PDB file of C-alpha atoms and ligand atoms in Angstrom:
ATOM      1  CA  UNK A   1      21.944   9.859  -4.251  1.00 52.00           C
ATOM      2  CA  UNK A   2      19.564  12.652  -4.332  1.00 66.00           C
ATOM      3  CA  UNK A   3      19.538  15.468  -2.775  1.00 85.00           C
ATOM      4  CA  UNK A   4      17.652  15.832   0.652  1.00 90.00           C
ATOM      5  CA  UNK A   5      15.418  17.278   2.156  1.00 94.00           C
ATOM      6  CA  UNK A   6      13.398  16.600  -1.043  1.00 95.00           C
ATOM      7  CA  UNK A   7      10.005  18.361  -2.341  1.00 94.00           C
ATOM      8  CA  UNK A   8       7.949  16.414  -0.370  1.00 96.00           C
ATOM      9  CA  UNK A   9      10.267  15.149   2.750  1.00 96.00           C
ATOM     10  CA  UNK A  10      11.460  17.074   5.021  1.00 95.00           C
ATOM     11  CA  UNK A  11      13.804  14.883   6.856  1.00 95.00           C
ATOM     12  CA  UNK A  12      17.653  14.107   7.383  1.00 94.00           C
ATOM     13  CA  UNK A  13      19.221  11.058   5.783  1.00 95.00           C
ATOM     14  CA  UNK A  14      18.983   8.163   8.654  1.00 96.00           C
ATOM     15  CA  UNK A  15      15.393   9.935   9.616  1.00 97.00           C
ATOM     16  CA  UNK A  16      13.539   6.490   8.097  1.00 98.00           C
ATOM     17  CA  UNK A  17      14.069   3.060   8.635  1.00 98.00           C
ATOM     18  CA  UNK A  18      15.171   0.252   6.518  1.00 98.00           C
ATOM     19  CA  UNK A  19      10.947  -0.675   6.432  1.00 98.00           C
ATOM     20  CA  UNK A  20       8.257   1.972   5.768  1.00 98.00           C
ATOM     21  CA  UNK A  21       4.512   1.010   5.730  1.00 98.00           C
ATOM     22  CA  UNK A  22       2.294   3.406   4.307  1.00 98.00           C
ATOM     23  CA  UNK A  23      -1.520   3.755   4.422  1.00 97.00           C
ATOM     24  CA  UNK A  24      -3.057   6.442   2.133  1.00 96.00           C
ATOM     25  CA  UNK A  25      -4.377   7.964   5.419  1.00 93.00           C
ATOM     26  CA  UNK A  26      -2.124  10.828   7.325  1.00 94.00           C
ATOM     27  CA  UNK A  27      -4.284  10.213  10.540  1.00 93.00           C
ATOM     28  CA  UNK A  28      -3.596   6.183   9.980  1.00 94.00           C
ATOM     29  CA  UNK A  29      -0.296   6.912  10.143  1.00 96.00           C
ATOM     30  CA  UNK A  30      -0.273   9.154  13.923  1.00 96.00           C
ATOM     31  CA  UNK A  31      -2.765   5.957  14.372  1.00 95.00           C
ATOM     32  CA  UNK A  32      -0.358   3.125  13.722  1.00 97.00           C
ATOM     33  CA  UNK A  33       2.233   5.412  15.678  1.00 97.00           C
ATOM     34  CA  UNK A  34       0.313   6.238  18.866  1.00 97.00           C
ATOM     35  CA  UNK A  35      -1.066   3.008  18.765  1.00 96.00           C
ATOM     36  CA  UNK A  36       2.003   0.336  18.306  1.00 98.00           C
ATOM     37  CA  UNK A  37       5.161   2.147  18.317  1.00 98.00           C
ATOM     38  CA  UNK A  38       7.618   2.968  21.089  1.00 98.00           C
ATOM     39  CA  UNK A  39       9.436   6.406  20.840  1.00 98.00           C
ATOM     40  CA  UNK A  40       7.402   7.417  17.732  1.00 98.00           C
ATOM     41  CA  UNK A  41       8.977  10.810  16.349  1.00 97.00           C
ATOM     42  CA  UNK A  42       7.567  12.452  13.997  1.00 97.00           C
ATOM     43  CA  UNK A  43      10.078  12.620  10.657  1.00 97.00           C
ATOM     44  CA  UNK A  44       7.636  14.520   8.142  1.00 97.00           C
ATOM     45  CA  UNK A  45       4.929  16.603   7.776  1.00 95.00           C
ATOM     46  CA  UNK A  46       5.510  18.071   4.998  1.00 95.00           C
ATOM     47  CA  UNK A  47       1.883  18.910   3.194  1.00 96.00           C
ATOM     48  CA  UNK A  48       0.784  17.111   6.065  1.00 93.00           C
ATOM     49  CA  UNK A  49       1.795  13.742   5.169  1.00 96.00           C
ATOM     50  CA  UNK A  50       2.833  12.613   8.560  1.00 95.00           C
ATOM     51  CA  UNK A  51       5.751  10.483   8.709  1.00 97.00           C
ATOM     52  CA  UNK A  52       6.926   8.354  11.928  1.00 98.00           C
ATOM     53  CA  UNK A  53       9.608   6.474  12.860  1.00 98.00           C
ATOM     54  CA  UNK A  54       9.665   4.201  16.069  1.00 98.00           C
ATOM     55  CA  UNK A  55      10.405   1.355  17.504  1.00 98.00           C
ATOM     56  CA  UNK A  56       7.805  -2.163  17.494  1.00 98.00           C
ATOM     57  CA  UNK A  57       9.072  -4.943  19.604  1.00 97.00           C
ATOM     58  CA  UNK A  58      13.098  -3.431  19.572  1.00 96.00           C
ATOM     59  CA  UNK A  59      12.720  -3.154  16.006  1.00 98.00           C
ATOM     60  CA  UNK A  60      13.162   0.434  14.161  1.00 98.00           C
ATOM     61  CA  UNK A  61      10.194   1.012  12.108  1.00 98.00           C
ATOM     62  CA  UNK A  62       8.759   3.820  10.318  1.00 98.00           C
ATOM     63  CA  UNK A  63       5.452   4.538   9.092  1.00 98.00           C
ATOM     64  CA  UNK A  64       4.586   7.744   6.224  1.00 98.00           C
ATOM     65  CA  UNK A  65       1.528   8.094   4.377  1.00 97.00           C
ATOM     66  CA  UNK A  66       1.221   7.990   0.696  1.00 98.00           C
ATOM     67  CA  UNK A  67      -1.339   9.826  -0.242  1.00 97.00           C
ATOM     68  CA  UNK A  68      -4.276   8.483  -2.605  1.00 97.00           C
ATOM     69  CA  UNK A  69      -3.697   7.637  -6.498  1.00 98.00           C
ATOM     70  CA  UNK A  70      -0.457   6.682  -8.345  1.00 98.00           C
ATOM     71  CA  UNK A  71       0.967   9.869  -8.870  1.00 98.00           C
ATOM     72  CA  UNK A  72       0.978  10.228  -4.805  1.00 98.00           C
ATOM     73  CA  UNK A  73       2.288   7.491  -4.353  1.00 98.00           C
ATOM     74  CA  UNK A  74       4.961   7.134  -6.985  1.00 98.00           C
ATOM     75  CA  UNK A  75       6.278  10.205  -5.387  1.00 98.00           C
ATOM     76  CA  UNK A  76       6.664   9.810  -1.922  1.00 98.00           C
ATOM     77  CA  UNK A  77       7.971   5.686  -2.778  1.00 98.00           C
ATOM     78  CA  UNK A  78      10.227   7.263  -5.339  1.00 98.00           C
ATOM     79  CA  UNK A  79      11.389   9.565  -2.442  1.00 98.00           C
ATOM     80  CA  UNK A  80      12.065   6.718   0.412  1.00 98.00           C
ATOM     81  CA  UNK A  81      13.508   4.189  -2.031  1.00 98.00           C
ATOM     82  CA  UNK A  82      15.870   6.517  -3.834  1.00 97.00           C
ATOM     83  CA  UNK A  83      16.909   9.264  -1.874  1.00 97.00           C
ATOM     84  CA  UNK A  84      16.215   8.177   2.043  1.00 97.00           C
ATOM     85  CA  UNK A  85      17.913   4.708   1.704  1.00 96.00           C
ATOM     86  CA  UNK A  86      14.035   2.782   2.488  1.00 98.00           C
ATOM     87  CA  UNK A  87      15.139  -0.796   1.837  1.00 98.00           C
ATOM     88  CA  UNK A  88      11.045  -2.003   2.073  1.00 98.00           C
ATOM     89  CA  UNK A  89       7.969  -0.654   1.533  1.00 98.00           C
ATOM     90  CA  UNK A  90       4.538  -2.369   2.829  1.00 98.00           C
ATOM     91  CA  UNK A  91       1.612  -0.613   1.427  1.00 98.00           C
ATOM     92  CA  UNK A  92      -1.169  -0.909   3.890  1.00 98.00           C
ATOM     93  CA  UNK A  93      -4.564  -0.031   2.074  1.00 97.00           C
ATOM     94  CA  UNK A  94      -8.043  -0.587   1.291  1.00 96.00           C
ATOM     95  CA  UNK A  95      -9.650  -2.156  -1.606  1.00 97.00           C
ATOM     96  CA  UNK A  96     -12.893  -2.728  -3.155  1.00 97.00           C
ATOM     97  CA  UNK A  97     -13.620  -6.750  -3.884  1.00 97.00           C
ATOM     98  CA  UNK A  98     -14.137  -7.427  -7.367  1.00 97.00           C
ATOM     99  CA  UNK A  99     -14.978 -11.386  -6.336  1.00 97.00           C
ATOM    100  CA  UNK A 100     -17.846 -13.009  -4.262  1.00 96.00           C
ATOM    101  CA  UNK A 101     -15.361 -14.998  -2.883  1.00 96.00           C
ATOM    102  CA  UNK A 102     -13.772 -12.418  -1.010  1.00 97.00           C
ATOM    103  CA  UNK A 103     -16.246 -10.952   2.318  1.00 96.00           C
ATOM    104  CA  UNK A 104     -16.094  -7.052   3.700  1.00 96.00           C
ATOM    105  CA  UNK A 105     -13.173  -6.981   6.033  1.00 95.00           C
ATOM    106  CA  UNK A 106     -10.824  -9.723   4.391  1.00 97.00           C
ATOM    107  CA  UNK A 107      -7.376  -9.179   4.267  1.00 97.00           C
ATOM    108  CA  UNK A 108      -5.242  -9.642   0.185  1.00 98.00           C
ATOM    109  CA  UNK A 109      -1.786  -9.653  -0.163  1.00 98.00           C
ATOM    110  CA  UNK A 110      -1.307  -8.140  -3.590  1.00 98.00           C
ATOM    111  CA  UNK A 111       1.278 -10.670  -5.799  1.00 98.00           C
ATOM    112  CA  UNK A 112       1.103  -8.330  -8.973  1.00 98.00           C
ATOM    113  CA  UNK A 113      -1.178  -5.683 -10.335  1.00 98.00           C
ATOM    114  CA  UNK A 114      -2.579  -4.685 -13.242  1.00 97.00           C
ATOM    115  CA  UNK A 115      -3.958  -1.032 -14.235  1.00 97.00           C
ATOM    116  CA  UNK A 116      -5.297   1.718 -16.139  1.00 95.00           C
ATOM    117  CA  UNK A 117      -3.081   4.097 -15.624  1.00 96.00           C
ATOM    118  CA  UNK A 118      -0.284   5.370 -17.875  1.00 96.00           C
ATOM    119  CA  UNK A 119       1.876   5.717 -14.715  1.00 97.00           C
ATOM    120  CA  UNK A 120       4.457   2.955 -16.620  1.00 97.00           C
ATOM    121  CA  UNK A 121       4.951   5.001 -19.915  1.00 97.00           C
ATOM    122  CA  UNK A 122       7.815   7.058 -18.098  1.00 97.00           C
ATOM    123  CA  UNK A 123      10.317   3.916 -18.842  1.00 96.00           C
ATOM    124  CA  UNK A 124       9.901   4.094 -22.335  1.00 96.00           C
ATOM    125  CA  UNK A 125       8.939   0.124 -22.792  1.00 96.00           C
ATOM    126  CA  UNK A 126       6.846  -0.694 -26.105  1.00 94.00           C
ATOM    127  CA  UNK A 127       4.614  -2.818 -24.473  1.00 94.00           C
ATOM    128  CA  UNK A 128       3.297  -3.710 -21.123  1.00 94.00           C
ATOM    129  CA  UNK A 129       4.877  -3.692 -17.838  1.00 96.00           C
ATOM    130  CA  UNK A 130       3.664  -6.280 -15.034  1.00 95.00           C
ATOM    131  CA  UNK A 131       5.384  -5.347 -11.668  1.00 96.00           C
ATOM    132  CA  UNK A 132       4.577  -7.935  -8.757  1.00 98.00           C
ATOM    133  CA  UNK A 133       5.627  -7.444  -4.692  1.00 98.00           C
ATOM    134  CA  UNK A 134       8.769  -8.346  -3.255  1.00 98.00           C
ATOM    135  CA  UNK A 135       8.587 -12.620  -2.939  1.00 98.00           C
ATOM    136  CA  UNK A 136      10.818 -12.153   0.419  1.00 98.00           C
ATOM    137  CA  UNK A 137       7.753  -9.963   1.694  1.00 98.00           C
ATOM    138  CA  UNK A 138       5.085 -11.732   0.307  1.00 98.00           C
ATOM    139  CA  UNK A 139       6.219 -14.775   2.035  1.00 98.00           C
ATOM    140  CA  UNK A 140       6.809 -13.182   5.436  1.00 98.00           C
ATOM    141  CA  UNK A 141       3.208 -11.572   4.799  1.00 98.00           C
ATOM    142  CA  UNK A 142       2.095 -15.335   4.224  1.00 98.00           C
ATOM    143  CA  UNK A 143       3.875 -16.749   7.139  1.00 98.00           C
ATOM    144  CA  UNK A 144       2.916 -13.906   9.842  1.00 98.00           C
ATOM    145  CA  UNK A 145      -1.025 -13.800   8.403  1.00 98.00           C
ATOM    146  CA  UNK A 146      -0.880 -17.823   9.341  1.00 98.00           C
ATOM    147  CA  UNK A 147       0.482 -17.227  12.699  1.00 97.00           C
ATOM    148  CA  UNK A 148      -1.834 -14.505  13.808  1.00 96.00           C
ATOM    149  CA  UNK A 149      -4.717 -16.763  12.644  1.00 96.00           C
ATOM    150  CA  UNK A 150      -5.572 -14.352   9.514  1.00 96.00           C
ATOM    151  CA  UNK A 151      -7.173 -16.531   6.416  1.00 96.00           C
ATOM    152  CA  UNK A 152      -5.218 -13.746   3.971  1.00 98.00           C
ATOM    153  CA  UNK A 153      -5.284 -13.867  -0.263  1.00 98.00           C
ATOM    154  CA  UNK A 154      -2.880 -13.564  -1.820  1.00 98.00           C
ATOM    155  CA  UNK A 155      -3.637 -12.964  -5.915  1.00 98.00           C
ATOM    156  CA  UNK A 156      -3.253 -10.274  -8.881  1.00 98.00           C
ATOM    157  CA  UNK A 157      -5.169  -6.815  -7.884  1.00 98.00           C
ATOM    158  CA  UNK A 158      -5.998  -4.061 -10.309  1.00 98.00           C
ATOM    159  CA  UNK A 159      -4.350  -0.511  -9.383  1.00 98.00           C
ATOM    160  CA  UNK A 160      -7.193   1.935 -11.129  1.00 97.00           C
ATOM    161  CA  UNK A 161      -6.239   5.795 -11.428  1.00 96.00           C
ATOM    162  CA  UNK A 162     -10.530   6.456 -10.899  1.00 94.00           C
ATOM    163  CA  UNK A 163     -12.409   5.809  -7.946  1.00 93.00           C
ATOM    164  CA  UNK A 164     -15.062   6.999  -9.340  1.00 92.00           C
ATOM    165  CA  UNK A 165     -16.352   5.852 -13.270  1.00 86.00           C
ATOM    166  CA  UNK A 166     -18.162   8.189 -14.480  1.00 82.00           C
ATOM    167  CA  UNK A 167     -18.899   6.803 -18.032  1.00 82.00           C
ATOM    168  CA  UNK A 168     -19.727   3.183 -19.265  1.00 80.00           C
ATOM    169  CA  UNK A 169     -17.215   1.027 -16.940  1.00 81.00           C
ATOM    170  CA  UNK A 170     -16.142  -2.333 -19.264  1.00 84.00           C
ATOM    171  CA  UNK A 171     -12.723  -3.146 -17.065  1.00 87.00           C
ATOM    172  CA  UNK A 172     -14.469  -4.757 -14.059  1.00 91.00           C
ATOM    173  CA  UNK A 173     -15.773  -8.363 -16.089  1.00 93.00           C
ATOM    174  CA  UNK A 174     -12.987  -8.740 -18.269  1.00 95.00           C
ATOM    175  CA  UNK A 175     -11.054  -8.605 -14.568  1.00 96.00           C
ATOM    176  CA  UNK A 176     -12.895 -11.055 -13.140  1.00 95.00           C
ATOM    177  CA  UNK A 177     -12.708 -13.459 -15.825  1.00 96.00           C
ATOM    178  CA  UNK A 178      -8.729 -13.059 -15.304  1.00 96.00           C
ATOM    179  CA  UNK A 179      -9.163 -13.251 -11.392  1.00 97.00           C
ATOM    180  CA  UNK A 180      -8.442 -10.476 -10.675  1.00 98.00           C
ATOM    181  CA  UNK A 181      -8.476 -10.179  -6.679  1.00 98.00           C
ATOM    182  CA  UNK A 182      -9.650  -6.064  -6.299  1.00 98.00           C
ATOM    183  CA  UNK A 183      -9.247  -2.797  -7.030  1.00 97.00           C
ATOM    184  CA  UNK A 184      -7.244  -0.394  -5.517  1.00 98.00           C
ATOM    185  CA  UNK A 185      -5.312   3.109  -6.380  1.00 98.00           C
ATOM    186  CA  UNK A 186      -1.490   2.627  -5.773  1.00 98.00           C
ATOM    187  CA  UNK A 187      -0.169  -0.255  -5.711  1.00 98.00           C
ATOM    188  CA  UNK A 188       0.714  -0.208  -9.635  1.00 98.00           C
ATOM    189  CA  UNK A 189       3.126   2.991  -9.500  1.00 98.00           C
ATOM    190  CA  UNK A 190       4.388   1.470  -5.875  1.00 98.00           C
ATOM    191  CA  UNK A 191       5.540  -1.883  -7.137  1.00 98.00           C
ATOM    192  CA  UNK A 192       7.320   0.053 -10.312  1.00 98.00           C
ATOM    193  CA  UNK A 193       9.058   2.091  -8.344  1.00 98.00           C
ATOM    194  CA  UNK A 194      10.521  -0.917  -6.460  1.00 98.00           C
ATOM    195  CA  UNK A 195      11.803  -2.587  -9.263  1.00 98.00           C
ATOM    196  CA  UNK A 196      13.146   0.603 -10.733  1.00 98.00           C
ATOM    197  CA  UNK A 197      15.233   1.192  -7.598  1.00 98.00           C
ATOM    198  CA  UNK A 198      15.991  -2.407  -6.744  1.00 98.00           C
ATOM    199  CA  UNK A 199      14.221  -2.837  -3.759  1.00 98.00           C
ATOM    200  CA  UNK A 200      11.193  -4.690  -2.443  1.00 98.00           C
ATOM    201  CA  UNK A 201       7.333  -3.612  -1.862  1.00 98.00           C
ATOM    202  CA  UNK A 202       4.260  -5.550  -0.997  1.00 98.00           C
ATOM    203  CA  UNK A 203       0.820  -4.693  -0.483  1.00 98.00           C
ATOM    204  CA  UNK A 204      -1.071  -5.615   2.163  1.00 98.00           C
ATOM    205  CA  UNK A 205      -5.780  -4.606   2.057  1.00 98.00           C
ATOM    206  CA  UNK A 206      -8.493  -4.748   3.877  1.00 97.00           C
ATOM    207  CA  UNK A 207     -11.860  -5.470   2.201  1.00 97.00           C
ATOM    208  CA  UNK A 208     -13.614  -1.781   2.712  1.00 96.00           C
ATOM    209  CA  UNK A 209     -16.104  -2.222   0.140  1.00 95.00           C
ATOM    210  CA  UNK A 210     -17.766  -4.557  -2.700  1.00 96.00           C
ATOM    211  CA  UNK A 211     -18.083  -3.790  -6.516  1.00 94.00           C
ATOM    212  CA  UNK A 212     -20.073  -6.892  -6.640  1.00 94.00           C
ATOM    213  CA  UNK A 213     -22.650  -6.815  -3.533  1.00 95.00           C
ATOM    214  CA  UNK A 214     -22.651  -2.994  -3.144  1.00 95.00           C
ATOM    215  CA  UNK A 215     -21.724  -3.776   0.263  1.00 96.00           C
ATOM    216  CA  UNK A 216     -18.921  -1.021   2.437  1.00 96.00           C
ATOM    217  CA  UNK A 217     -17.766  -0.703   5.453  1.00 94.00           C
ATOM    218  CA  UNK A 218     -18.686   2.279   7.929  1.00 90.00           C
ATOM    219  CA  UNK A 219     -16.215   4.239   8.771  1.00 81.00           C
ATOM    220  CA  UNK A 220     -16.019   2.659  12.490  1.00 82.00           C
ATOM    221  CA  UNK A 221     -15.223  -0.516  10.866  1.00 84.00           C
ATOM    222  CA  UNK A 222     -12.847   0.207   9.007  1.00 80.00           C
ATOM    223  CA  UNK A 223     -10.648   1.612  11.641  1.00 72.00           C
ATOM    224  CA  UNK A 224     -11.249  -1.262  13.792  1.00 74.00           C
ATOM    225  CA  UNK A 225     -10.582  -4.435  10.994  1.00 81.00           C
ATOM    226  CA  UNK A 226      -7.830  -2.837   9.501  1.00 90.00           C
ATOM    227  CA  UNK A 227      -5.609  -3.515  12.574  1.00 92.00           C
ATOM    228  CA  UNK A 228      -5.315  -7.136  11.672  1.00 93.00           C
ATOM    229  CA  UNK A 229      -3.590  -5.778   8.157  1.00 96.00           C
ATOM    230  CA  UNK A 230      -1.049  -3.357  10.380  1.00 97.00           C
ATOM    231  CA  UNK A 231      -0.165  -5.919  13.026  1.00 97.00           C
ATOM    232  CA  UNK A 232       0.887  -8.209   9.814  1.00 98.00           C
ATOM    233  CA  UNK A 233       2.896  -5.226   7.979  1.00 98.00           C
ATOM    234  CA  UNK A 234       4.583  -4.534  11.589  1.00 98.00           C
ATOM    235  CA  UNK A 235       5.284  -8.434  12.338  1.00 97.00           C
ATOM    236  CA  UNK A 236       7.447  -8.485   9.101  1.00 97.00           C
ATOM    237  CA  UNK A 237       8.985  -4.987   8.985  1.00 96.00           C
TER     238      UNK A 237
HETATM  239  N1  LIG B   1     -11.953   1.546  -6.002  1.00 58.74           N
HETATM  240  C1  LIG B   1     -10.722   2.028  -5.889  1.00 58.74           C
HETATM  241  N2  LIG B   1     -10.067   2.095  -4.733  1.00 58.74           N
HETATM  242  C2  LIG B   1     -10.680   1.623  -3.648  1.00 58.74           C
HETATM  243  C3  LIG B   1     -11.960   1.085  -3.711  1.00 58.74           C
HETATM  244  C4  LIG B   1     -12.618   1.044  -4.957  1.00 58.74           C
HETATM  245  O1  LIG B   1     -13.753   0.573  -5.063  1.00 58.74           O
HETATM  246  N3  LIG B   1     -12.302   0.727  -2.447  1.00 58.74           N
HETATM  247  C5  LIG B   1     -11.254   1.013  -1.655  1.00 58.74           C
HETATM  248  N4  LIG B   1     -10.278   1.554  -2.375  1.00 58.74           N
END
């Protein structure tokens, strides 16, 4: 076990639950925390990354951002999974829809991604690795969306390390010939870092934006849908 506090946490051992969600957002963290959990203390705020941990419905949850991109992300996962005891971690994001098929505001349950990013070379593997979410999740994810009436897709996302591309972009129709759901930041070094420790993640995004129509979401919106992708992540913490 690693030592604690870490670099980035500054927390006792015990300070997180066996479940973590994590938006990118700080602020959607104190948001999921005021909003839905009981006796919400706050756990981290180290660099201001807020961390929580509460209770939803009796059941000890906590809630921590990641940060945006892989490296964020791989750090603060590596963090919970390896050195806090996190058994679970449900990435709760937003993406931008590389399909017609899928509509601003529609919720994807990420099964395995693919990327740009060189975030894998660490293990040393001559070739490439293909991490996919926790089945146990994904299935809970599946089973919870159903019950709260939530049409959500499940499918293969891309984890990108640019949100903006600044030069001639080829990845996005060689994607969507492969079917390729959408395209996100963190999911990639998220769902490494689970299999790496033995443990389980899942990603869970709204639909904030459209490579295909151009279409986004304001602001307003997009804290007002995304609660439908929070009350699923807390229904199967
Ligand atoms: N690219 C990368 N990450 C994103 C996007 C996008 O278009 N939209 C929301 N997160």
């Amino acid at each position: 076990m690693a030592n604690i506090p870490t670099p980035h946490i500054n927390a006792p051992q015990g300070a997180f639950a066996r479940t973590v969600l994590m938006p990118g957002d700080p602020l959607r963290a104190k948001f999921i925390a005021d909003t839905y959990l009981q006796d919400a203390e706050l756990v981290n705020n180290v660099r201001g990354v807020q961390g929580y941990t509460g209770n939803y419905k009796g059941k000890r949850v906590s809630v921590m951002a990641s940060g945006m991109g892989m490296p964020s992300m791989g750090i603060y996962s590596y963090e919970l999974f390896n050195c806090y005891n996190v058994e679970n971690i449900i990435r709760i994001g937003t993406a931008g829809a590389l399909t017609m098929k899928l509509q601003l505001r529609d919720v994807v349950a990420a099964m395995s991604s693919y990327t740009d990013s060189n975030y894998g070379s660490q293990f040393n593997f001559h070739g490439s690795l293909a991490p996919s979410c926790s089945y146990e999740l994904l299935k809970a994810a599946m089973d919870a969306a159903e019950r709260q009436g939530v049409n959500m897709q499940p499918g293969p996302i891309f984890s990108s390390d640019a949100f903006y591309k600044q030069w001639e972009y080829t990845t996005t129709p060689v994607l969507q010939k492969l079917g390729v759901l959408c395209v996100e930041m963190e999911s990639y070094a998220l769902y490494l870092n689970a299999a790496a420790a033995g443990k389980n993640a899942l990603t869970l995004l709204t639909i904030s934006d459209s490579l295909v129509t151009g279409e986004a979401l304001s602001a307003e919106d997009r804290q007002n849908t995304f609660t439908r992708m929070m009350e699923i992540a807390l229904e199967i913490a």
